[in-house]
mmCIF file of C-alpha atoms in Angstrom:
data_model
loop_
_atom_site.group_PDB
_atom_site.id
_atom_site.type_symbol
_atom_site.label_atom_id
_atom_site.label_comp_id
_atom_site.label_asym_id
_atom_site.label_seq_id
_atom_site.Cartn_x
_atom_site.Cartn_y
_atom_site.Cartn_z
ATOM 1 C CA MET K 1 35.547 -1.003 -6.579
ATOM 2 C CA THR K 2 32.002 -1.137 -5.122
ATOM 3 C CA ARG K 3 30.068 -4.238 -3.949
ATOM 4 C CA TYR K 4 26.892 -5.289 -5.620
ATOM 5 C CA SER K 5 24.235 -7.188 -3.761
ATOM 6 C CA VAL K 6 24.540 -9.880 -6.346
ATOM 7 C CA GLU K 7 27.689 -11.479 -7.409
ATOM 8 C CA THR K 8 27.689 -12.339 -11.213
ATOM 9 C CA ASP K 9 29.412 -15.231 -12.630
ATOM 10 C CA PRO K 10 32.717 -14.206 -14.247
ATOM 11 C CA ALA K 11 32.017 -16.269 -17.291
ATOM 12 C CA GLU K 12 28.562 -14.568 -17.804
ATOM 13 C CA ARG K 13 28.750 -11.477 -19.906
ATOM 14 C CA THR K 14 27.291 -8.726 -17.788
ATOM 15 C CA SER K 15 27.546 -4.946 -17.258
ATOM 16 C CA LYS K 16 26.895 -3.021 -14.106
ATOM 17 C CA SER K 17 25.923 0.476 -12.998
ATOM 18 C CA ARG K 18 25.240 1.763 -9.608
ATOM 19 C CA GLY K 19 24.492 5.058 -7.800
ATOM 20 C CA SER K 20 24.893 5.762 -4.010
ATOM 21 C CA HIS K 21 23.263 8.500 -1.880
ATOM 22 C CA LEU K 22 21.192 9.717 -4.793
ATOM 23 C CA ARG K 23 18.858 12.646 -3.655
ATOM 24 C CA VAL K 24 15.632 11.172 -5.058
ATOM 25 C CA HIS K 25 12.749 9.574 -3.061
ATOM 26 C CA PHE K 26 13.608 5.974 -2.092
ATOM 27 C CA LYS K 27 9.838 4.916 -2.715
ATOM 28 C CA HIS K 28 9.687 6.157 -6.254
ATOM 29 C CA CYS K 29 12.842 4.556 -7.227
ATOM 30 C CA ARG K 30 11.782 1.293 -5.596
ATOM 31 C CA GLU K 31 8.524 1.168 -7.707
ATOM 32 C CA ILE K 32 10.405 2.108 -10.979
ATOM 33 C CA THR K 33 13.342 -0.473 -10.471
ATOM 34 C CA ASN K 34 10.750 -3.159 -9.450
ATOM 35 C CA HIS K 35 8.767 -2.493 -12.599
ATOM 36 C CA ILE K 36 11.587 -2.489 -15.203
ATOM 37 C CA GLN K 37 13.412 -5.497 -13.743
ATOM 38 C CA GLY K 38 13.492 -8.235 -16.341
ATOM 39 C CA MET K 39 12.737 -5.886 -19.177
ATOM 40 C CA SER K 40 14.751 -5.735 -22.280
ATOM 41 C CA VAL K 41 17.016 -2.494 -22.330
ATOM 42 C CA THR K 42 15.245 -0.971 -25.312
ATOM 43 C CA LYS K 43 11.805 -1.547 -23.752
ATOM 44 C CA ALA K 44 12.948 -0.153 -20.466
ATOM 45 C CA GLN K 45 14.391 2.988 -22.040
ATOM 46 C CA LYS K 46 11.172 3.498 -23.982
ATOM 47 C CA PHE K 47 9.140 3.111 -20.738
ATOM 48 C CA LEU K 48 11.178 5.621 -18.890
ATOM 49 C CA THR K 49 10.925 8.299 -21.486
ATOM 50 C CA ASP K 50 7.258 7.707 -21.845
ATOM 51 C CA VAL K 51 6.950 8.332 -18.123
ATOM 52 C CA LEU K 52 8.770 11.607 -18.447
ATOM 53 C CA ALA K 53 6.496 12.425 -21.331
ATOM 54 C CA PHE K 54 3.385 11.611 -19.119
ATOM 55 C CA LYS K 55 2.324 8.964 -21.821
ATOM 56 C CA THR K 56 2.440 6.134 -19.291
ATOM 57 C CA CYS K 57 2.643 5.914 -15.467
ATOM 58 C CA VAL K 58 4.849 4.063 -12.971
ATOM 59 C CA PRO K 59 2.506 1.338 -11.369
ATOM 60 C CA PHE K 60 2.818 1.549 -7.538
ATOM 61 C CA THR K 61 2.485 -1.782 -5.849
ATOM 62 C CA LYS K 62 4.091 -1.465 -2.539
ATOM 63 C CA PHE K 63 3.922 2.104 -1.345
ATOM 64 C CA THR K 64 0.312 2.811 -2.265
ATOM 65 C CA GLY K 65 -0.892 4.972 0.821
ATOM 66 C CA GLY K 66 -2.634 8.156 -0.484
ATOM 67 C CA ILE K 67 -1.916 7.353 -4.068
ATOM 68 C CA GLY K 68 -4.860 8.037 -6.436
ATOM 69 C CA GLY K 69 -5.887 5.717 -9.216
ATOM 70 C CA THR K 70 -5.211 6.625 -12.928
ATOM 71 C CA ALA K 71 -6.235 4.982 -16.167
ATOM 72 C CA GLN K 72 -2.839 4.633 -17.312
ATOM 73 C CA ALA K 73 -2.082 2.231 -14.570
ATOM 74 C CA LYS K 74 -4.625 -0.312 -16.072
ATOM 75 C CA GLN K 75 -2.156 -0.939 -18.809
ATOM 76 C CA HIS K 76 0.363 -2.515 -16.168
ATOM 77 C CA LYS K 77 -2.430 -4.131 -14.282
ATOM 78 C CA ALA K 78 -1.489 -2.147 -11.080
ATOM 79 C CA PRO K 79 -3.536 -3.186 -8.121
ATOM 80 C CA GLY K 80 -6.261 -0.525 -7.519
ATOM 81 C CA ASN K 81 -4.934 1.255 -10.802
ATOM 82 C CA ARG K 82 -2.465 3.048 -8.564
ATOM 83 C CA GLY K 83 0.188 4.912 -10.456
ATOM 84 C CA ARG K 84 2.281 8.181 -10.606
ATOM 85 C CA TRP K 85 4.643 10.061 -12.837
ATOM 86 C CA PRO K 86 7.859 10.437 -10.618
ATOM 87 C CA VAL K 87 9.866 12.693 -12.986
ATOM 88 C CA LYS K 88 13.064 13.330 -10.870
ATOM 89 C CA ALA K 89 13.477 9.640 -9.939
ATOM 90 C CA THR K 90 12.684 8.470 -13.525
ATOM 91 C CA ALA K 91 15.334 10.889 -14.971
ATOM 92 C CA VAL K 92 17.879 9.529 -12.443
ATOM 93 C CA VAL K 93 17.023 5.885 -13.180
ATOM 94 C CA ARG K 94 17.180 6.459 -17.027
ATOM 95 C CA ASP K 95 20.719 7.998 -16.618
ATOM 96 C CA LEU K 96 21.898 5.063 -14.494
ATOM 97 C CA LEU K 97 20.430 2.660 -17.043
ATOM 98 C CA SER K 98 22.196 4.442 -19.968
ATOM 99 C CA ASN K 99 25.405 4.329 -18.046
ATOM 100 C CA ALA K 100 25.016 0.491 -17.743
ATOM 101 C CA ILE K 101 24.376 0.379 -21.451
ATOM 102 C CA SER K 102 27.414 2.247 -22.352
ATOM 103 C CA ASN K 103 29.382 -0.069 -20.036
ATOM 104 C CA ALA K 104 28.008 -2.825 -22.016
ATOM 105 C CA GLU K 105 29.082 -1.352 -25.310
ATOM 106 C CA THR K 106 32.594 -0.922 -23.988
ATOM 107 C CA LYS K 107 32.688 -4.489 -23.023
ATOM 108 C CA GLY K 108 31.457 -5.527 -26.473
ATOM 109 C CA LEU K 109 28.143 -6.955 -25.537
ATOM 110 C CA GLU K 110 25.257 -7.370 -27.951
ATOM 111 C CA MET K 111 22.745 -4.573 -27.469
ATOM 112 C CA ASP K 112 19.619 -6.466 -28.983
ATOM 113 C CA SER K 113 20.049 -9.404 -26.433
ATOM 114 C CA LEU K 114 20.588 -7.279 -23.266
ATOM 115 C CA TYR K 115 18.008 -7.257 -20.522
ATOM 116 C CA ILE K 116 17.843 -6.083 -16.945
ATOM 117 C CA SER K 117 18.671 -9.120 -14.950
ATOM 118 C CA HIS K 118 19.136 -7.224 -11.586
ATOM 119 C CA ALA K 119 17.668 -3.938 -10.540
ATOM 120 C CA GLN K 120 17.657 -3.039 -6.856
ATOM 121 C CA CYS K 121 16.977 -0.021 -4.714
ATOM 122 C CA ASN K 122 17.949 0.382 -0.976
ATOM 123 C CA ARG K 123 17.373 3.244 1.402
ATOM 124 C CA ALA K 124 20.208 5.439 1.995
ATOM 125 C CA PRO K 125 20.768 7.293 5.379
ATOM 126 C CA PRO K 126 18.458 10.215 5.525
ATOM 127 C CA GLY K 127 19.546 13.808 5.116
ATOM 128 C CA ARG K 128 18.572 15.580 8.058
ATOM 129 C CA ARG K 129 17.343 19.144 8.346
ATOM 130 C CA ARG K 130 15.123 21.131 10.689
ATOM 131 C CA THR K 131 11.788 22.761 10.326
ATOM 132 C CA TYR K 132 10.386 25.227 12.871
ATOM 133 C CA ARG K 133 6.870 24.400 14.478
ATOM 134 C CA ALA K 134 4.382 26.251 16.563
ATOM 135 C CA HIS K 135 5.136 27.227 20.093
ATOM 136 C CA GLY K 136 8.929 27.390 19.491
ATOM 137 C CA ARG K 137 9.416 23.666 18.641
ATOM 138 C CA ILE K 138 11.657 22.228 16.082
ATOM 139 C CA GLY K 139 10.707 19.215 14.007
ATOM 140 C CA LYS K 140 12.571 16.972 11.777
ATOM 141 C CA TYR K 141 12.795 17.538 8.009
ATOM 142 C CA ALA K 142 14.553 14.481 6.591
ATOM 143 C CA SER K 143 15.006 13.504 2.940
ATOM 144 C CA GLN K 144 14.903 9.804 1.946
ATOM 145 C CA PRO K 145 17.722 9.206 -0.553
ATOM 146 C CA ALA K 146 18.351 5.996 -2.359
ATOM 147 C CA HIS K 147 21.115 3.575 -3.517
ATOM 148 C CA ILE K 148 20.276 2.076 -7.046
ATOM 149 C CA GLU K 149 22.146 -0.730 -8.876
ATOM 150 C CA PHE K 150 21.629 -2.257 -12.201
ATOM 151 C CA ILE K 151 23.208 -5.518 -13.719
ATOM 152 C CA LEU K 152 22.574 -6.064 -17.392
ATOM 153 C CA SER K 153 22.915 -9.594 -18.921
ATOM 154 C CA GLU K 154 22.712 -11.029 -22.292
ATOM 155 C CA LYS K 155 19.822 -13.278 -23.126
ATOM 156 C CA LYS K 156 21.009 -16.838 -23.665
ATOM 157 C CA GLU K 157 20.046 -18.675 -26.983
ATOM 158 C CA GLY K 158 17.681 -21.499 -26.413
ATOM 159 C CA VAL K 159 18.602 -25.045 -27.572
ATOM 160 C CA GLN K 160 16.346 -26.593 -30.240
ATOM 161 C CA LYS K 161 14.707 -29.755 -29.316
ATOM 162 C CA GLY K 162 15.913 -32.749 -31.218
ATOM 163 C CA ASP K 163 13.776 -34.851 -33.721
ATOM 164 C CA ASP K 164 11.921 -37.820 -32.074
ATOM 165 C CA MET K 165 11.321 -39.652 -35.210
ATOM 166 C CA ASP K 166 13.113 -43.051 -34.642
ATOM 167 C CA VAL K 167 12.157 -43.328 -30.900
ATOM 168 C CA GLU K 168 9.120 -45.395 -30.274
ATOM 169 C CA GLU K 169 6.120 -43.834 -28.337
ATOM 170 C CA LYS K 170 5.992 -44.493 -24.722
ATOM 171 C CA VAL K 171 2.778 -46.296 -23.534
ATOM 172 C CA LYS K 172 1.097 -44.419 -20.734
ATOM 173 C CA ILE K 173 0.111 -46.646 -17.770
ATOM 174 C CA THR K 174 -1.954 -45.649 -14.671
ATOM 175 C CA LYS K 175 -0.669 -45.598 -11.192
ATOM 176 C CA LYS K 176 -2.483 -48.596 -10.357
ATOM 177 C CA GLU K 177 -0.823 -50.626 -13.158
ATOM 178 C CA ALA K 178 2.550 -49.430 -12.221
ATOM 179 C CA ALA K 179 1.819 -50.625 -8.755
ATOM 180 C CA LYS K 180 0.861 -53.999 -9.895
ATOM 181 C CA ASN K 181 4.067 -54.303 -11.990
ATOM 182 C CA ARG K 182 6.122 -53.549 -9.032
ATOM 183 C CA PHE K 183 4.399 -56.278 -6.906
ATOM 184 C CA VAL K 184 6.528 -59.458 -6.650
ATOM 185 C CA LYS K 185 4.647 -62.821 -6.666
ATOM 186 C CA VAL K 186 5.913 -65.190 -3.778
ATOM 187 C CA GLY K 187 4.871 -68.820 -3.704
ATOM 188 C CA GLY K 188 4.384 -71.649 -6.196
ATOM 189 C CA GLY K 189 0.639 -71.488 -6.830
ATOM 190 C CA THR K 190 -0.605 -72.098 -10.268
ATOM 191 C CA ASP K 191 -2.315 -69.299 -12.343
#
């Protein structure tokens, strides 16, 4: 059994999915997982399929060097309208998410209330190759793979506030009045 970076409470109804040493760019995966964390599962799936269809872009917030702006990034309020369409990484993340959803179905969780409570991407050890440079030298040619993990949780039902009909309304007092009330009179003087 693999370890996750977050230990979930056994009483909480969750489902997990994880991929290690995935041959997709770490920086792309980081931006995708950062964007979909906290989304409901159906919304995240729709977002990922829209990215694959180039209907919306993945907003880039951290790794923005050399990334051009696009009008689609304005929908997500990306800083500087930075966004891209990382197709390979999006497909891998979508497959991992669908795996987590099928794990949730197996556990008997309710699909409508599922959301992505934890989405994380870490750098994996680089795949090292070589490239041949001028004057007989050799340079590194490394890939930047990623470890990705998801935890899906059920949204908890909110508790309705009780009726306050019979409770008398509180009288608001200023800080100065509260300080006067705390002050204890000493001595037997007349008022």
